[in-house]
Amino acid sequence: MVTTKTGRGAEAWPRLRVADWTETRDTLHMRTQIVGKVRLAHAPLLNHWWQVTLYVSPRGLTTSTIPYDAGAFDMEFDFIDHTLRLRTSEGGARSIGLESMPVADFHARVLRALDELDVPTTIQGHPNEVEPAIPFAEDFQHHTYDPHAAHLFWRQLLHANRALGEFRSYFVGKVSPVHLFWGAMDLACTRFSGRGSPRHPGGAPNCGDWVMEEGYSRELSSCGFWPGGGDEGAFYAYAYPEPDGFADSPVTPSEAFYSQENGQFLLPYEAVRTAADPDRTLSGFLHTTYEAAAVRGGWDRTSLEEDPARWSGHR
């Protein structure tokens, strides 16, 4: 069992080098795509594909409630007991161990468990936003699962989820939940100005351009955490469409930089983890990169932003 110090000190933010868990990360990525596609198969469309995402839970990652006929079901990656749990509103339950196994076997077990729970499901048979996109039923390449690394990754997500949720509370305009998109396996939160945007050109590997067109159909400022882009992963922030001067805007902390290759600001996870106050360091990055988008883009900040402590005196 991995133990971490509670509270918000540097010790609470776990160290996980990308190079130490790449094979597990890539296998887990394919597993989240399979589970995410189950949700996609049953949940009605929400703007920007919000209906397909996963959410950080007290034990791992969950689909939340998925409608099916007159009932519902859910699926949760438990990174404490290392089990995928499936539950239905009819009282049915199944579990699949998250040990090392080929993606092909995991895919077959998930679909078989759904059949046994009377939730037969057909999903798109290959992953998106990756290259090459090996069909799940034929993927024997990705098979590694290190429970220690998976647990540490979940602990990273717990901290990122908390920080992004606090940042989200300052915005009263349209804003996404804090959720994990399994296409790139990044935890994200997105704010919207209320205006439309130019048609997105697409270009994500093995993903229709129309998917990106829906995702970026409104002007936005997005931020999140991705288990790549640095020695221990990276926090990111970008704007679409990117306003003039965005890339040259001053942001904090000093370790943050604009990546021309990625078209976004990046902050190495390790710069947050090793800071004297990790939460404050990350908050500075989230707020200053949003302000760069909002100021340069001419957002109506007066109507979109609010103090989350505005009612504290009445409690």
PDB file of C-alpha atoms in Angstrom:
ATOM      1  CA  MET A   1       0.000   0.000   0.000  1.00  0.00           C
ATOM      2  CA  VAL A   2       1.301   3.441  -0.942  1.00  0.00           C
ATOM      3  CA  THR A   3       1.120   5.960   1.881  1.00  0.00           C
ATOM      4  CA  THR A   4       1.249   9.717   1.482  1.00  0.00           C
ATOM      5  CA  LYS A   5       1.105  12.496   3.997  1.00  0.00           C
ATOM      6  CA  THR A   6      -2.296  14.130   4.284  1.00  0.00           C
ATOM      7  CA  GLY A   7      -2.549  17.885   3.968  1.00  0.00           C
ATOM      8  CA  ARG A   8      -1.139  20.220   1.369  1.00  0.00           C
ATOM      9  CA  GLY A   9       2.600  20.091   1.969  1.00  0.00           C
ATOM     10  CA  ALA A  10       5.078  18.995  -0.655  1.00  0.00           C
ATOM     11  CA  GLU A  11       5.142  15.461   0.820  1.00  0.00           C
ATOM     12  CA  ALA A  12       1.490  14.968  -0.134  1.00  0.00           C
ATOM     13  CA  TRP A  13       2.217  15.268  -3.858  1.00  0.00           C
ATOM     14  CA  PRO A  14       3.630  11.921  -5.009  1.00  0.00           C
ATOM     15  CA  ARG A  15       6.672  11.540  -7.239  1.00  0.00           C
ATOM     16  CA  LEU A  16       6.103   9.394 -10.329  1.00  0.00           C
ATOM     17  CA  ARG A  17       8.585   9.620 -13.172  1.00  0.00           C
ATOM     18  CA  VAL A  18       6.967   9.084 -16.565  1.00  0.00           C
ATOM     19  CA  ALA A  19       9.879   6.885 -17.635  1.00  0.00           C
ATOM     20  CA  ASP A  20       9.233   4.560 -14.693  1.00  0.00           C
ATOM     21  CA  TRP A  21       5.667   3.707 -15.652  1.00  0.00           C
ATOM     22  CA  THR A  22       5.286   4.312 -19.402  1.00  0.00           C
ATOM     23  CA  GLU A  23       4.210   0.750 -20.152  1.00  0.00           C
ATOM     24  CA  THR A  24       1.624   0.759 -17.343  1.00  0.00           C
ATOM     25  CA  ARG A  25       0.448   4.228 -18.358  1.00  0.00           C
ATOM     26  CA  ASP A  26      -0.094   3.179 -21.969  1.00  0.00           C
ATOM     27  CA  THR A  27      -1.939   0.006 -20.946  1.00  0.00           C
ATOM     28  CA  LEU A  28      -4.116   1.959 -18.513  1.00  0.00           C
ATOM     29  CA  HIS A  29      -4.792   4.502 -21.256  1.00  0.00           C
ATOM     30  CA  MET A  30      -6.268   1.774 -23.455  1.00  0.00           C
ATOM     31  CA  ARG A  31      -8.335   0.458 -20.544  1.00  0.00           C
ATOM     32  CA  THR A  32      -9.802   3.905 -19.848  1.00  0.00           C
ATOM     33  CA  GLN A  33     -10.666   4.195 -23.532  1.00  0.00           C
ATOM     34  CA  ILE A  34     -12.611   0.911 -23.411  1.00  0.00           C
ATOM     35  CA  VAL A  35     -14.553   1.953 -20.308  1.00  0.00           C
ATOM     36  CA  GLY A  36     -15.070   5.471 -21.658  1.00  0.00           C
ATOM     37  CA  LYS A  37     -16.461   4.096 -24.887  1.00  0.00           C
ATOM     38  CA  VAL A  38     -18.990   2.072 -22.897  1.00  0.00           C
ATOM     39  CA  ARG A  39     -20.258   5.329 -21.431  1.00  0.00           C
ATOM     40  CA  LEU A  40     -20.218   6.885 -24.901  1.00  0.00           C
ATOM     41  CA  ALA A  41     -22.379   4.037 -26.203  1.00  0.00           C
ATOM     42  CA  HIS A  42     -25.200   4.726 -23.727  1.00  0.00           C
ATOM     43  CA  ALA A  43     -25.092   8.357 -22.536  1.00  0.00           C
ATOM     44  CA  PRO A  44     -26.880  11.107 -24.516  1.00  0.00           C
ATOM     45  CA  LEU A  45     -24.720  13.757 -26.145  1.00  0.00           C
ATOM     46  CA  LEU A  46     -23.731  16.752 -24.043  1.00  0.00           C
ATOM     47  CA  ASN A  47     -21.955  19.795 -25.422  1.00  0.00           C
ATOM     48  CA  HIS A  48     -18.231  19.294 -26.059  1.00  0.00           C
ATOM     49  CA  TRP A  49     -18.516  15.520 -25.368  1.00  0.00           C
ATOM     50  CA  TRP A  50     -18.886  16.009 -21.620  1.00  0.00           C
ATOM     51  CA  GLN A  51     -20.998  12.832 -21.471  1.00  0.00           C
ATOM     52  CA  VAL A  52     -18.034  10.538 -22.242  1.00  0.00           C
ATOM     53  CA  THR A  53     -15.566  11.543 -19.541  1.00  0.00           C
ATOM     54  CA  LEU A  54     -14.390   9.854 -16.344  1.00  0.00           C
ATOM     55  CA  TYR A  55     -14.225  11.480 -12.903  1.00  0.00           C
ATOM     56  CA  VAL A  56     -11.775  11.224 -10.032  1.00  0.00           C
ATOM     57  CA  SER A  57     -13.353   9.273  -7.174  1.00  0.00           C
ATOM     58  CA  PRO A  58     -12.268   8.486  -3.584  1.00  0.00           C
ATOM     59  CA  ARG A  59     -10.862   5.195  -4.877  1.00  0.00           C
ATOM     60  CA  GLY A  60      -9.914   5.833  -8.502  1.00  0.00           C
ATOM     61  CA  LEU A  61     -11.784   6.845 -11.640  1.00  0.00           C
ATOM     62  CA  THR A  62     -15.506   6.452 -12.239  1.00  0.00           C
ATOM     63  CA  THR A  63     -17.922   6.788 -15.123  1.00  0.00           C
ATOM     64  CA  SER A  64     -20.596   8.028 -12.693  1.00  0.00           C
ATOM     65  CA  THR A  65     -24.170   6.860 -13.406  1.00  0.00           C
ATOM     66  CA  ILE A  66     -24.809   5.666 -16.966  1.00  0.00           C
ATOM     67  CA  PRO A  67     -28.440   5.318 -18.102  1.00  0.00           C
ATOM     68  CA  TYR A  68     -29.589   1.993 -19.520  1.00  0.00           C
ATOM     69  CA  ASP A  69     -33.261   1.237 -20.353  1.00  0.00           C
ATOM     70  CA  ALA A  70     -35.260   2.141 -17.240  1.00  0.00           C
ATOM     71  CA  GLY A  71     -32.254   1.694 -14.962  1.00  0.00           C
ATOM     72  CA  ALA A  72     -28.596   2.592 -14.755  1.00  0.00           C
ATOM     73  CA  PHE A  73     -25.126   1.233 -14.143  1.00  0.00           C
ATOM     74  CA  ASP A  74     -21.648   2.498 -13.411  1.00  0.00           C
ATOM     75  CA  MET A  75     -18.028   1.409 -13.749  1.00  0.00           C
ATOM     76  CA  GLU A  76     -15.130   2.375 -11.504  1.00  0.00           C
ATOM     77  CA  PHE A  77     -11.392   1.803 -11.620  1.00  0.00           C
ATOM     78  CA  ASP A  78     -10.450   1.127  -7.986  1.00  0.00           C
ATOM     79  CA  PHE A  79      -6.755   1.945  -7.596  1.00  0.00           C
ATOM     80  CA  ILE A  80      -6.698   0.875  -3.940  1.00  0.00           C
ATOM     81  CA  ASP A  81      -7.917  -2.694  -4.442  1.00  0.00           C
ATOM     82  CA  HIS A  82      -6.892  -2.637  -8.136  1.00  0.00           C
ATOM     83  CA  THR A  83     -10.206  -3.791  -9.498  1.00  0.00           C
ATOM     84  CA  LEU A  84     -12.624  -2.566 -12.141  1.00  0.00           C
ATOM     85  CA  ARG A  85     -16.076  -2.653 -10.533  1.00  0.00           C
ATOM     86  CA  LEU A  86     -19.351  -2.765 -12.476  1.00  0.00           C
ATOM     87  CA  ARG A  87     -22.692  -2.220 -10.709  1.00  0.00           C
ATOM     88  CA  THR A  88     -26.282  -1.978 -11.911  1.00  0.00           C
ATOM     89  CA  SER A  89     -29.421  -0.476 -10.406  1.00  0.00           C
ATOM     90  CA  GLU A  90     -30.892  -4.006 -10.460  1.00  0.00           C
ATOM     91  CA  GLY A  91     -28.360  -5.117  -7.865  1.00  0.00           C
ATOM     92  CA  GLY A  92     -25.962  -6.869 -10.220  1.00  0.00           C
ATOM     93  CA  ALA A  93     -22.219  -6.558  -9.768  1.00  0.00           C
ATOM     94  CA  ARG A  94     -19.066  -7.820 -11.407  1.00  0.00           C
ATOM     95  CA  SER A  95     -15.375  -7.117 -10.875  1.00  0.00           C
ATOM     96  CA  ILE A  96     -12.308  -7.502 -13.051  1.00  0.00           C
ATOM     97  CA  GLY A  97      -8.837  -7.525 -11.525  1.00  0.00           C
ATOM     98  CA  LEU A  98      -6.494  -4.843 -12.800  1.00  0.00           C
ATOM     99  CA  GLU A  99      -3.489  -7.119 -12.958  1.00  0.00           C
ATOM    100  CA  SER A 100      -1.189  -7.349 -15.967  1.00  0.00           C
ATOM    101  CA  MET A 101      -3.029  -8.755 -18.981  1.00  0.00           C
ATOM    102  CA  PRO A 102      -3.260  -7.871 -22.678  1.00  0.00           C
ATOM    103  CA  VAL A 103      -5.723  -5.155 -23.623  1.00  0.00           C
ATOM    104  CA  ALA A 104      -7.436  -7.784 -25.795  1.00  0.00           C
ATOM    105  CA  ASP A 105      -8.227  -9.876 -22.702  1.00  0.00           C
ATOM    106  CA  PHE A 106      -9.384  -6.856 -20.683  1.00  0.00           C
ATOM    107  CA  HIS A 107     -11.639  -5.790 -23.565  1.00  0.00           C
ATOM    108  CA  ALA A 108     -13.205  -9.261 -23.749  1.00  0.00           C
ATOM    109  CA  ARG A 109     -13.740  -9.428 -19.984  1.00  0.00           C
ATOM    110  CA  VAL A 110     -15.428  -6.018 -19.855  1.00  0.00           C
ATOM    111  CA  LEU A 111     -17.868  -6.859 -22.661  1.00  0.00           C
ATOM    112  CA  ARG A 112     -18.567 -10.285 -21.145  1.00  0.00           C
ATOM    113  CA  ALA A 113     -19.270  -8.748 -17.717  1.00  0.00           C
ATOM    114  CA  LEU A 114     -21.688  -6.280 -19.298  1.00  0.00           C
ATOM    115  CA  ASP A 115     -23.487  -9.131 -21.054  1.00  0.00           C
ATOM    116  CA  GLU A 116     -23.762 -11.024 -17.772  1.00  0.00           C
ATOM    117  CA  LEU A 117     -25.278  -7.913 -16.158  1.00  0.00           C
ATOM    118  CA  ASP A 118     -27.868  -7.666 -18.970  1.00  0.00           C
ATOM    119  CA  VAL A 119     -26.242  -4.501 -20.301  1.00  0.00           C
ATOM    120  CA  PRO A 120     -25.055  -5.761 -23.701  1.00  0.00           C
ATOM    121  CA  THR A 121     -22.851  -3.107 -25.269  1.00  0.00           C
ATOM    122  CA  THR A 122     -21.155  -2.574 -28.611  1.00  0.00           C
ATOM    123  CA  ILE A 123     -18.309  -0.068 -28.670  1.00  0.00           C
ATOM    124  CA  GLN A 124     -16.046   1.316 -31.360  1.00  0.00           C
ATOM    125  CA  GLY A 125     -13.340  -1.315 -31.568  1.00  0.00           C
ATOM    126  CA  HIS A 126     -10.212   0.854 -31.689  1.00  0.00           C
ATOM    127  CA  PRO A 127      -8.761   3.722 -29.623  1.00  0.00           C
ATOM    128  CA  ASN A 128      -8.804   7.405 -30.572  1.00  0.00           C
ATOM    129  CA  GLU A 129      -6.152  10.134 -30.483  1.00  0.00           C
ATOM    130  CA  VAL A 130      -3.274   7.627 -30.553  1.00  0.00           C
ATOM    131  CA  GLU A 131      -1.027   6.287 -33.294  1.00  0.00           C
ATOM    132  CA  PRO A 132      -1.040   3.452 -34.084  1.00  0.00           C
ATOM    133  CA  ALA A 133      -4.634   2.666 -33.112  1.00  0.00           C
ATOM    134  CA  ILE A 134      -4.430  -1.077 -32.492  1.00  0.00           C
ATOM    135  CA  PRO A 135      -7.923  -2.630 -32.358  1.00  0.00           C
ATOM    136  CA  PHE A 136      -8.697  -3.547 -28.753  1.00  0.00           C
ATOM    137  CA  ALA A 137      -9.476  -7.167 -29.631  1.00  0.00           C
ATOM    138  CA  GLU A 138      -6.059  -7.472 -31.281  1.00  0.00           C
ATOM    139  CA  ASP A 139      -3.965  -5.520 -28.789  1.00  0.00           C
ATOM    140  CA  PHE A 140      -1.485  -7.862 -27.130  1.00  0.00           C
ATOM    141  CA  GLN A 141       1.201  -5.167 -27.113  1.00  0.00           C
ATOM    142  CA  HIS A 142      -0.160  -3.272 -24.096  1.00  0.00           C
ATOM    143  CA  HIS A 143      -0.326  -5.629 -21.126  1.00  0.00           C
ATOM    144  CA  THR A 144       1.681  -4.202 -18.206  1.00  0.00           C
ATOM    145  CA  TYR A 145       0.048  -3.132 -14.947  1.00  0.00           C
ATOM    146  CA  ASP A 146       2.151  -1.958 -12.010  1.00  0.00           C
ATOM    147  CA  PRO A 147      -0.281  -1.396  -9.105  1.00  0.00           C
ATOM    148  CA  HIS A 148       2.167   0.860  -7.255  1.00  0.00           C
ATOM    149  CA  ALA A 149       2.469   3.186 -10.254  1.00  0.00           C
ATOM    150  CA  ALA A 150      -1.286   3.168 -10.920  1.00  0.00           C
ATOM    151  CA  HIS A 151      -1.909   4.123  -7.293  1.00  0.00           C
ATOM    152  CA  LEU A 152       0.604   6.971  -7.482  1.00  0.00           C
ATOM    153  CA  PHE A 153      -1.004   8.249 -10.689  1.00  0.00           C
ATOM    154  CA  TRP A 154      -4.389   8.285  -8.960  1.00  0.00           C
ATOM    155  CA  ARG A 155      -2.831  10.241  -6.094  1.00  0.00           C
ATOM    156  CA  GLN A 156      -1.552  12.771  -8.630  1.00  0.00           C
ATOM    157  CA  LEU A 157      -5.078  13.023 -10.020  1.00  0.00           C
ATOM    158  CA  LEU A 158      -6.543  13.535  -6.542  1.00  0.00           C
ATOM    159  CA  HIS A 159      -4.357  16.596  -5.998  1.00  0.00           C
ATOM    160  CA  ALA A 160      -4.891  17.953  -9.502  1.00  0.00           C
ATOM    161  CA  ASN A 161      -8.655  17.398  -9.167  1.00  0.00           C
ATOM    162  CA  ARG A 162      -8.774  19.329  -5.909  1.00  0.00           C
ATOM    163  CA  ALA A 163      -6.746  22.240  -7.285  1.00  0.00           C
ATOM    164  CA  LEU A 164      -8.734  22.426 -10.514  1.00  0.00           C
ATOM    165  CA  GLY A 165     -12.004  22.247  -8.579  1.00  0.00           C
ATOM    166  CA  GLU A 166     -10.964  25.175  -6.391  1.00  0.00           C
ATOM    167  CA  PHE A 167      -9.937  27.145  -9.480  1.00  0.00           C
ATOM    168  CA  ARG A 168     -13.294  26.313 -11.117  1.00  0.00           C
ATOM    169  CA  SER A 169     -15.176  27.874  -8.188  1.00  0.00           C
ATOM    170  CA  TYR A 170     -14.111  31.400  -9.206  1.00  0.00           C
ATOM    171  CA  PHE A 171     -16.082  31.226 -12.475  1.00  0.00           C
ATOM    172  CA  VAL A 172     -19.857  31.656 -12.748  1.00  0.00           C
ATOM    173  CA  GLY A 173     -20.062  31.455 -16.534  1.00  0.00           C
ATOM    174  CA  LYS A 174     -20.259  28.229 -18.485  1.00  0.00           C
ATOM    175  CA  VAL A 175     -17.548  25.912 -17.188  1.00  0.00           C
ATOM    176  CA  SER A 176     -16.981  22.189 -17.549  1.00  0.00           C
ATOM    177  CA  PRO A 177     -16.746  19.743 -14.667  1.00  0.00           C
ATOM    178  CA  VAL A 178     -13.256  18.648 -13.724  1.00  0.00           C
ATOM    179  CA  HIS A 179     -13.109  15.454 -15.750  1.00  0.00           C
ATOM    180  CA  LEU A 180     -10.720  13.045 -17.438  1.00  0.00           C
ATOM    181  CA  PHE A 181     -10.842  12.811 -21.220  1.00  0.00           C
ATOM    182  CA  TRP A 182      -9.679   9.317 -22.123  1.00  0.00           C
ATOM    183  CA  GLY A 183      -8.661  10.314 -25.655  1.00  0.00           C
ATOM    184  CA  ALA A 184      -5.437  11.877 -24.399  1.00  0.00           C
ATOM    185  CA  MET A 185      -5.890  10.684 -20.781  1.00  0.00           C
ATOM    186  CA  ASP A 186      -5.769  14.215 -19.388  1.00  0.00           C
ATOM    187  CA  LEU A 187      -7.677  15.726 -16.464  1.00  0.00           C
ATOM    188  CA  ALA A 188      -9.245  18.978 -17.669  1.00  0.00           C
ATOM    189  CA  CYS A 189     -11.401  21.939 -16.709  1.00  0.00           C
ATOM    190  CA  THR A 190     -12.589  24.380 -19.375  1.00  0.00           C
ATOM    191  CA  ARG A 191     -14.069  27.885 -19.088  1.00  0.00           C
ATOM    192  CA  PHE A 192     -16.086  29.514 -21.884  1.00  0.00           C
ATOM    193  CA  SER A 193     -16.464  33.176 -22.790  1.00  0.00           C
ATOM    194  CA  GLY A 194     -20.011  32.771 -24.137  1.00  0.00           C
ATOM    195  CA  ARG A 195     -18.979  33.500 -27.714  1.00  0.00           C
ATOM    196  CA  GLY A 196     -18.635  31.206 -30.696  1.00  0.00           C
ATOM    197  CA  SER A 197     -15.323  30.181 -32.210  1.00  0.00           C
ATOM    198  CA  PRO A 198     -13.946  29.475 -35.681  1.00  0.00           C
ATOM    199  CA  ARG A 199     -14.288  25.914 -36.927  1.00  0.00           C
ATOM    200  CA  HIS A 200     -11.544  23.745 -35.459  1.00  0.00           C
ATOM    201  CA  PRO A 201      -9.256  22.248 -38.126  1.00  0.00           C
ATOM    202  CA  GLY A 202      -9.090  18.854 -36.408  1.00  0.00           C
ATOM    203  CA  GLY A 203      -6.037  16.736 -37.016  1.00  0.00           C
ATOM    204  CA  ALA A 204      -6.000  14.493 -33.927  1.00  0.00           C
ATOM    205  CA  PRO A 205      -4.794  11.009 -34.894  1.00  0.00           C
ATOM    206  CA  ASN A 206      -7.510   8.403 -35.467  1.00  0.00           C
ATOM    207  CA  CYS A 207     -10.212  10.880 -34.503  1.00  0.00           C
ATOM    208  CA  GLY A 208     -12.692  12.494 -36.862  1.00  0.00           C
ATOM    209  CA  ASP A 209     -12.312  16.228 -37.381  1.00  0.00           C
ATOM    210  CA  TRP A 210     -15.993  16.574 -36.485  1.00  0.00           C
ATOM    211  CA  VAL A 211     -15.143  15.402 -32.956  1.00  0.00           C
ATOM    212  CA  MET A 212     -12.783  18.341 -32.470  1.00  0.00           C
ATOM    213  CA  GLU A 213     -15.268  20.663 -34.166  1.00  0.00           C
ATOM    214  CA  GLU A 214     -17.814  19.853 -31.437  1.00  0.00           C
ATOM    215  CA  GLY A 215     -15.234  20.042 -28.673  1.00  0.00           C
ATOM    216  CA  TYR A 216     -14.035  23.510 -29.704  1.00  0.00           C
ATOM    217  CA  SER A 217     -17.304  24.979 -30.958  1.00  0.00           C
ATOM    218  CA  ARG A 218     -17.180  27.841 -28.407  1.00  0.00           C
ATOM    219  CA  GLU A 219     -14.390  30.222 -27.377  1.00  0.00           C
ATOM    220  CA  LEU A 220     -12.610  28.743 -24.391  1.00  0.00           C
ATOM    221  CA  SER A 221      -9.746  28.698 -21.927  1.00  0.00           C
ATOM    222  CA  SER A 222      -8.756  25.207 -20.817  1.00  0.00           C
ATOM    223  CA  CYS A 223      -6.330  23.830 -18.263  1.00  0.00           C
ATOM    224  CA  GLY A 224      -5.458  20.468 -16.835  1.00  0.00           C
ATOM    225  CA  PHE A 225      -2.946  17.747 -16.020  1.00  0.00           C
ATOM    226  CA  TRP A 226      -1.419  15.197 -18.384  1.00  0.00           C
ATOM    227  CA  PRO A 227       0.893  12.286 -17.424  1.00  0.00           C
ATOM    228  CA  GLY A 228       3.400  13.273 -20.099  1.00  0.00           C
ATOM    229  CA  GLY A 229       5.156  16.400 -21.325  1.00  0.00           C
ATOM    230  CA  GLY A 230       7.744  16.383 -18.546  1.00  0.00           C
ATOM    231  CA  ASP A 231       9.774  14.111 -16.306  1.00  0.00           C
ATOM    232  CA  GLU A 232       6.768  13.607 -14.020  1.00  0.00           C
ATOM    233  CA  GLY A 233       3.941  14.869 -16.211  1.00  0.00           C
ATOM    234  CA  ALA A 234       2.809  18.440 -16.770  1.00  0.00           C
ATOM    235  CA  PHE A 235       0.039  20.913 -16.105  1.00  0.00           C
ATOM    236  CA  TYR A 236      -1.125  22.768 -19.213  1.00  0.00           C
ATOM    237  CA  ALA A 237      -3.228  25.747 -20.226  1.00  0.00           C
ATOM    238  CA  TYR A 238      -4.325  26.966 -23.642  1.00  0.00           C
ATOM    239  CA  ALA A 239      -6.936  29.129 -25.338  1.00  0.00           C
ATOM    240  CA  TYR A 240      -9.023  28.494 -28.444  1.00  0.00           C
ATOM    241  CA  PRO A 241      -8.972  30.517 -30.528  1.00  0.00           C
ATOM    242  CA  GLU A 242      -5.635  31.737 -29.205  1.00  0.00           C
ATOM    243  CA  PRO A 243      -5.792  35.555 -28.941  1.00  0.00           C
ATOM    244  CA  ASP A 244      -2.955  37.785 -30.091  1.00  0.00           C
ATOM    245  CA  GLY A 245      -0.285  38.138 -27.444  1.00  0.00           C
ATOM    246  CA  PHE A 246      -1.402  35.110 -25.429  1.00  0.00           C
ATOM    247  CA  ALA A 247       1.900  33.279 -25.762  1.00  0.00           C
ATOM    248  CA  ASP A 248       3.855  36.333 -24.593  1.00  0.00           C
ATOM    249  CA  SER A 249       1.731  36.987 -21.505  1.00  0.00           C
ATOM    250  CA  PRO A 250       3.448  36.883 -18.120  1.00  0.00           C
ATOM    251  CA  VAL A 251       2.460  33.826 -16.090  1.00  0.00           C
ATOM    252  CA  THR A 252       3.578  32.234 -12.837  1.00  0.00           C
ATOM    253  CA  PRO A 253       5.526  30.411 -11.526  1.00  0.00           C
ATOM    254  CA  SER A 254       8.892  30.979 -13.192  1.00  0.00           C
ATOM    255  CA  GLU A 255       9.083  27.324 -14.286  1.00  0.00           C
ATOM    256  CA  ALA A 256       6.041  27.765 -16.557  1.00  0.00           C
ATOM    257  CA  PHE A 257       6.686  28.359 -20.243  1.00  0.00           C
ATOM    258  CA  TYR A 258       4.849  28.560 -23.548  1.00  0.00           C
ATOM    259  CA  SER A 259       5.490  25.564 -25.805  1.00  0.00           C
ATOM    260  CA  GLN A 260       5.332  26.500 -29.473  1.00  0.00           C
ATOM    261  CA  GLU A 261       5.251  22.803 -30.339  1.00  0.00           C
ATOM    262  CA  ASN A 262       2.159  22.151 -28.214  1.00  0.00           C
ATOM    263  CA  GLY A 263       0.512  25.561 -28.570  1.00  0.00           C
ATOM    264  CA  GLN A 264       0.011  25.915 -24.832  1.00  0.00           C
ATOM    265  CA  PHE A 265       1.603  26.900 -21.548  1.00  0.00           C
ATOM    266  CA  LEU A 266       3.212  24.020 -19.649  1.00  0.00           C
ATOM    267  CA  LEU A 267       4.229  23.706 -16.028  1.00  0.00           C
ATOM    268  CA  PRO A 268       6.228  20.587 -15.087  1.00  0.00           C
ATOM    269  CA  TYR A 269       4.493  18.564 -12.393  1.00  0.00           C
ATOM    270  CA  GLU A 270       7.764  18.335 -10.470  1.00  0.00           C
ATOM    271  CA  ALA A 271       7.873  22.146 -10.173  1.00  0.00           C
ATOM    272  CA  VAL A 272       4.574  21.966  -8.307  1.00  0.00           C
ATOM    273  CA  ARG A 273       5.465  18.893  -6.262  1.00  0.00           C
ATOM    274  CA  THR A 274       8.719  20.383  -4.968  1.00  0.00           C
ATOM    275  CA  ALA A 275       7.365  23.885  -4.293  1.00  0.00           C
ATOM    276  CA  ALA A 276       7.096  25.128  -0.708  1.00  0.00           C
ATOM    277  CA  ASP A 277       3.338  25.472  -1.246  1.00  0.00           C
ATOM    278  CA  PRO A 278       2.279  23.233  -4.167  1.00  0.00           C
ATOM    279  CA  ASP A 279      -1.374  24.295  -4.157  1.00  0.00           C
ATOM    280  CA  ARG A 280      -0.544  27.995  -4.240  1.00  0.00           C
ATOM    281  CA  THR A 281       2.059  27.447  -6.962  1.00  0.00           C
ATOM    282  CA  LEU A 282      -0.417  25.594  -9.166  1.00  0.00           C
ATOM    283  CA  SER A 283      -3.166  28.118  -8.423  1.00  0.00           C
ATOM    284  CA  GLY A 284      -0.896  30.884  -9.682  1.00  0.00           C
ATOM    285  CA  PHE A 285      -0.377  29.018 -12.936  1.00  0.00           C
ATOM    286  CA  LEU A 286      -4.100  28.361 -13.435  1.00  0.00           C
ATOM    287  CA  HIS A 287      -5.181  31.924 -12.677  1.00  0.00           C
ATOM    288  CA  THR A 288      -2.464  33.731 -14.650  1.00  0.00           C
ATOM    289  CA  THR A 289      -2.869  31.592 -17.760  1.00  0.00           C
ATOM    290  CA  TYR A 290      -6.648  32.087 -17.653  1.00  0.00           C
ATOM    291  CA  GLU A 291      -6.158  35.835 -17.256  1.00  0.00           C
ATOM    292  CA  ALA A 292      -3.866  35.800 -20.290  1.00  0.00           C
ATOM    293  CA  ALA A 293      -6.707  34.283 -22.340  1.00  0.00           C
ATOM    294  CA  ALA A 294      -9.450  36.443 -20.861  1.00  0.00           C
ATOM    295  CA  VAL A 295      -7.594  39.761 -21.028  1.00  0.00           C
ATOM    296  CA  ARG A 296      -6.084  39.206 -24.476  1.00  0.00           C
ATOM    297  CA  GLY A 297      -9.379  37.802 -25.740  1.00  0.00           C
ATOM    298  CA  GLY A 298     -11.542  40.595 -24.337  1.00  0.00           C
ATOM    299  CA  TRP A 299     -13.787  38.373 -22.200  1.00  0.00           C
ATOM    300  CA  ASP A 300     -16.564  39.994 -20.141  1.00  0.00           C
ATOM    301  CA  ARG A 301     -14.853  39.163 -16.885  1.00  0.00           C
ATOM    302  CA  THR A 302     -17.235  41.194 -14.720  1.00  0.00           C
ATOM    303  CA  SER A 303     -20.140  38.925 -15.570  1.00  0.00           C
ATOM    304  CA  LEU A 304     -18.140  35.680 -15.718  1.00  0.00           C
ATOM    305  CA  GLU A 305     -16.083  35.765 -12.507  1.00  0.00           C
ATOM    306  CA  GLU A 306     -17.092  35.806  -8.846  1.00  0.00           C
ATOM    307  CA  ASP A 307     -15.584  35.322  -5.408  1.00  0.00           C
ATOM    308  CA  PRO A 308     -16.411  31.800  -4.154  1.00  0.00           C
ATOM    309  CA  ALA A 309     -16.322  33.130  -0.571  1.00  0.00           C
ATOM    310  CA  ARG A 310     -19.065  35.683  -1.281  1.00  0.00           C
ATOM    311  CA  TRP A 311     -21.539  34.080   1.145  1.00  0.00           C
ATOM    312  CA  SER A 312     -19.093  33.068   3.844  1.00  0.00           C
ATOM    313  CA  GLY A 313     -20.302  35.753   6.246  1.00  0.00           C
ATOM    314  CA  HIS A 314     -23.838  34.322   6.172  1.00  0.00           C
ATOM    315  CA  ARG A 315     -22.975  30.717   6.999  1.00  0.00           C
TER     316      ARG A 315
END
